[in-house]
mmCIF file of C-alpha atoms in Angstrom:
data_model
loop_
_atom_site.group_PDB
_atom_site.id
_atom_site.type_symbol
_atom_site.label_atom_id
_atom_site.label_comp_id
_atom_site.label_asym_id
_atom_site.label_seq_id
_atom_site.Cartn_x
_atom_site.Cartn_y
_atom_site.Cartn_z
ATOM 1 C CA UNK N 1210 139.906 59.813 289.606
ATOM 2 C CA UNK N 1211 140.035 56.852 292.079
ATOM 3 C CA UNK N 1212 137.447 55.020 294.178
ATOM 4 C CA UNK N 1213 136.931 51.926 296.310
ATOM 5 C CA UNK N 1214 133.734 50.424 297.874
ATOM 6 C CA UNK N 1215 133.964 47.678 300.599
ATOM 7 C CA UNK N 1216 130.943 45.782 302.339
ATOM 8 C CA UNK N 1217 131.221 43.009 304.859
ATOM 9 C CA UNK N 1218 128.751 41.119 306.901
ATOM 10 C CA UNK N 1219 128.846 38.351 309.482
ATOM 11 C CA UNK N 1220 125.705 36.534 310.740
ATOM 12 C CA UNK N 1221 124.881 33.591 312.814
ATOM 13 C CA UNK N 1222 123.814 32.338 316.169
ATOM 14 C CA UNK N 1223 125.770 31.749 319.424
ATOM 15 C CA UNK N 1224 125.114 30.552 322.832
ATOM 16 C CA UNK N 1225 126.289 32.315 326.036
ATOM 17 C CA UNK N 1226 127.691 30.503 328.909
ATOM 18 C CA UNK N 1227 124.374 31.024 330.462
ATOM 19 C CA UNK N 1228 122.803 28.966 327.699
ATOM 20 C CA UNK N 1229 120.979 31.808 326.250
ATOM 21 C CA UNK N 1230 121.007 31.866 322.606
ATOM 22 C CA UNK N 1231 122.150 35.103 320.933
ATOM 23 C CA UNK N 1232 121.491 36.097 317.162
ATOM 24 C CA UNK N 1233 124.302 37.864 315.348
ATOM 25 C CA UNK N 1234 123.724 39.940 312.337
ATOM 26 C CA UNK N 1235 126.266 42.910 311.658
ATOM 27 C CA UNK N 1236 127.640 44.655 308.745
ATOM 28 C CA UNK N 1237 130.033 47.448 307.814
ATOM 29 C CA UNK N 1238 130.414 49.708 304.406
ATOM 30 C CA UNK N 1239 133.097 51.905 303.660
ATOM 31 C CA UNK N 1240 133.720 53.984 300.612
ATOM 32 C CA UNK N 1241 136.593 56.239 299.475
ATOM 33 C CA UNK N 1242 136.612 58.698 296.661
ATOM 34 C CA UNK N 1243 139.834 60.372 295.561
ATOM 35 C CA UNK N 1244 141.451 62.519 292.988
ATOM 36 C CA UNK N 1245 145.189 62.538 291.860
ATOM 37 C CA UNK N 1246 147.093 65.046 289.997
ATOM 38 C CA UNK N 1247 150.401 62.912 288.748
ATOM 39 C CA UNK N 1248 151.879 66.013 287.269
ATOM 40 C CA UNK N 1249 151.718 67.809 290.663
ATOM 41 C CA UNK N 1250 153.947 65.783 292.748
ATOM 42 C CA UNK N 1251 151.136 63.124 292.869
ATOM 43 C CA UNK N 1252 148.891 65.438 294.762
ATOM 44 C CA UNK N 1253 145.875 63.471 295.911
ATOM 45 C CA UNK N 1254 142.618 64.675 297.798
ATOM 46 C CA UNK N 1255 140.421 62.222 299.143
ATOM 47 C CA UNK N 1256 137.229 61.830 301.241
ATOM 48 C CA UNK N 1257 136.196 58.371 302.921
ATOM 49 C CA UNK N 1258 133.011 57.506 304.596
ATOM 50 C CA UNK N 1259 132.624 54.284 306.841
ATOM 51 C CA UNK N 1260 129.724 52.991 308.931
ATOM 52 C CA UNK N 1261 129.349 49.797 310.838
ATOM 53 C CA UNK N 1262 126.410 48.495 312.906
ATOM 54 C CA UNK N 1263 125.872 48.635 316.728
ATOM 55 C CA UNK N 1264 123.602 46.732 318.851
ATOM 56 C CA UNK N 1265 120.545 48.205 320.345
ATOM 57 C CA UNK N 1266 120.206 45.467 323.181
ATOM 58 C CA UNK N 1267 118.058 42.396 323.591
ATOM 59 C CA UNK N 1268 119.066 38.944 322.228
ATOM 60 C CA UNK N 1269 120.331 40.316 318.917
ATOM 61 C CA UNK N 1270 123.758 41.187 318.652
ATOM 62 C CA UNK N 1271 124.416 43.549 315.886
ATOM 63 C CA UNK N 1272 127.745 45.105 316.576
ATOM 64 C CA UNK N 1273 130.061 44.729 313.780
ATOM 65 C CA UNK N 1274 133.517 42.998 314.540
ATOM 66 C CA UNK N 1275 136.235 43.323 312.206
ATOM 67 C CA UNK N 1276 137.996 40.412 313.189
ATOM 68 C CA UNK N 1277 141.688 40.758 311.980
ATOM 69 C CA UNK N 1278 141.031 43.365 309.523
ATOM 70 C CA UNK N 1279 143.841 46.010 309.367
ATOM 71 C CA UNK N 1280 142.120 48.769 311.361
ATOM 72 C CA UNK N 1281 145.111 51.085 311.577
ATOM 73 C CA UNK N 1282 145.326 51.601 307.660
ATOM 74 C CA UNK N 1283 141.493 52.094 307.657
ATOM 75 C CA UNK N 1284 140.316 53.943 310.553
ATOM 76 C CA UNK N 1285 142.729 56.573 311.967
ATOM 77 C CA UNK N 1286 146.278 56.431 312.811
ATOM 78 C CA UNK N 1287 146.254 56.710 316.688
ATOM 79 C CA UNK N 1288 144.617 53.036 316.849
ATOM 80 C CA UNK N 1289 142.486 54.388 319.703
ATOM 81 C CA UNK N 1290 139.077 53.756 318.374
ATOM 82 C CA UNK N 1291 137.925 50.279 317.616
ATOM 83 C CA UNK N 1292 135.137 49.164 315.111
ATOM 84 C CA UNK N 1293 131.680 48.090 316.212
ATOM 85 C CA UNK N 1294 128.887 50.805 316.062
ATOM 86 C CA UNK N 1295 131.162 53.456 314.760
ATOM 87 C CA UNK N 1296 130.402 55.854 311.653
ATOM 88 C CA UNK N 1297 133.435 58.106 310.600
ATOM 89 C CA UNK N 1298 134.414 60.530 307.846
ATOM 90 C CA UNK N 1299 138.103 60.753 306.820
ATOM 91 C CA UNK N 1300 139.279 63.460 304.404
ATOM 92 C CA UNK N 1301 142.957 64.109 303.400
ATOM 93 C CA UNK N 1302 145.534 65.397 301.156
ATOM 94 C CA UNK N 1303 148.536 63.508 300.282
ATOM 95 C CA UNK N 1304 151.717 64.378 298.039
ATOM 96 C CA UNK N 1305 155.097 62.891 296.850
ATOM 97 C CA UNK N 1306 157.517 65.949 297.069
ATOM 98 C CA UNK N 1307 160.450 63.786 295.890
ATOM 99 C CA UNK N 1308 160.837 60.158 294.829
ATOM 100 C CA UNK N 1309 160.002 57.398 297.543
ATOM 101 C CA UNK N 1310 158.835 60.208 299.939
ATOM 102 C CA UNK N 1311 155.070 60.909 300.834
ATOM 103 C CA UNK N 1312 153.386 63.551 303.165
ATOM 104 C CA UNK N 1313 150.040 63.655 303.994
ATOM 105 C CA UNK N 1314 147.469 65.708 306.218
ATOM 106 C CA UNK N 1315 144.604 63.500 307.412
ATOM 107 C CA UNK N 1316 141.263 64.553 309.475
ATOM 108 C CA UNK N 1317 138.787 62.017 310.914
ATOM 109 C CA UNK N 1318 135.361 62.912 312.798
ATOM 110 C CA UNK N 1319 133.988 59.725 314.764
ATOM 111 C CA UNK N 1320 130.491 59.300 315.946
ATOM 112 C CA UNK N 1321 128.511 56.447 317.190
ATOM 113 C CA UNK N 1322 126.146 54.400 314.884
ATOM 114 C CA UNK N 1323 123.505 53.809 317.738
ATOM 115 C CA UNK N 1324 123.506 55.862 320.792
ATOM 116 C CA UNK N 1325 123.022 54.399 324.319
ATOM 117 C CA UNK N 1326 125.645 51.535 323.857
ATOM 118 C CA UNK N 1327 129.243 51.547 325.223
ATOM 119 C CA UNK N 1328 130.900 50.771 321.621
ATOM 120 C CA UNK N 1329 132.897 51.688 319.951
ATOM 121 C CA UNK N 1330 135.591 50.600 322.338
ATOM 122 C CA UNK N 1331 138.479 52.738 323.060
ATOM 123 C CA UNK N 1332 141.503 50.440 323.134
ATOM 124 C CA UNK N 1333 143.338 49.524 326.342
ATOM 125 C CA UNK N 1334 146.291 51.409 325.509
ATOM 126 C CA UNK N 1335 144.412 55.001 325.828
ATOM 127 C CA UNK N 1336 143.543 55.363 329.465
ATOM 128 C CA UNK N 1337 142.664 58.200 331.609
ATOM 129 C CA UNK N 1338 144.743 59.548 334.425
ATOM 130 C CA UNK N 1339 142.917 57.092 336.812
ATOM 131 C CA UNK N 1340 143.732 54.113 334.600
ATOM 132 C CA UNK N 1341 140.325 53.407 333.073
ATOM 133 C CA UNK N 1342 139.047 53.856 329.415
ATOM 134 C CA UNK N 1343 136.996 56.757 329.000
ATOM 135 C CA UNK N 1344 134.159 54.445 327.931
ATOM 136 C CA UNK N 1345 134.441 52.214 330.875
ATOM 137 C CA UNK N 1346 131.125 51.961 333.024
ATOM 138 C CA UNK N 1347 129.464 53.322 329.783
ATOM 139 C CA UNK N 1348 130.585 56.967 330.365
ATOM 140 C CA UNK N 1349 128.874 59.395 327.748
ATOM 141 C CA UNK N 1350 127.007 56.696 325.921
ATOM 142 C CA UNK N 1351 124.110 58.839 325.174
ATOM 143 C CA UNK N 1352 126.631 61.239 323.092
ATOM 144 C CA UNK N 1353 126.938 60.271 319.518
ATOM 145 C CA UNK N 1354 129.888 62.489 319.043
ATOM 146 C CA UNK N 1355 133.118 60.576 319.842
ATOM 147 C CA UNK N 1356 135.761 62.955 318.676
ATOM 148 C CA UNK N 1357 138.026 63.659 315.975
ATOM 149 C CA UNK N 1358 141.816 63.321 314.891
ATOM 150 C CA UNK N 1359 144.186 65.191 312.664
ATOM 151 C CA UNK N 1360 147.337 63.537 311.690
ATOM 152 C CA UNK N 1361 150.337 64.891 309.655
ATOM 153 C CA UNK N 1362 152.560 62.092 308.407
ATOM 154 C CA UNK N 1363 155.720 61.860 306.409
ATOM 155 C CA UNK N 1364 157.516 58.501 305.311
ATOM 156 C CA UNK N 1365 160.406 57.596 303.057
ATOM 157 C CA UNK N 1366 160.899 54.185 301.664
ATOM 158 C CA UNK N 1367 164.318 52.972 301.088
ATOM 159 C CA UNK N 1368 165.764 50.122 298.951
ATOM 160 C CA UNK N 1369 165.324 46.701 300.637
ATOM 161 C CA UNK N 1370 161.788 47.230 302.129
ATOM 162 C CA UNK N 1371 163.155 49.817 304.812
ATOM 163 C CA UNK N 1372 160.782 52.623 305.778
ATOM 164 C CA UNK N 1373 161.186 55.535 308.040
ATOM 165 C CA UNK N 1374 157.906 57.182 309.086
ATOM 166 C CA UNK N 1375 157.066 60.422 311.407
ATOM 167 C CA UNK N 1376 153.779 61.369 312.572
ATOM 168 C CA UNK N 1377 152.039 63.834 314.556
ATOM 169 C CA UNK N 1378 148.400 63.197 315.608
#
């Protein structure tokens, strides 16, 4: 049995270009619980829950900013959805069919923590056919369901820190 729990927060005051003071108070928590069977090709099953705060408007900014945290390893593999007003559940299975080779199937369900805001942002690398982000101009901000992702991943580690990975998401 393995587990982890992470909590982070930031708070303070900032001044906008217009001279208005904005209070910052945001946090995130995520926890993972897994179970591994070392005698069965290191088969592991896990579930992860993450939630971070989002702003309700006004002079208080409660949208969590992960700064330089490695979001790729911690919130889906396609790197489309950013943190800040994001809640998700991630479940998956992994195994090692041979030495230095890992295979995994992962599933994420994304929702907004606070409805009615444009966050979480969709990264600029993901655009609609007309060249805009699906969340540009606040599209669908009253919906809390953002979407889901399923990924099949395989990687092999070679000597000298060389790694090859294949992924379908």
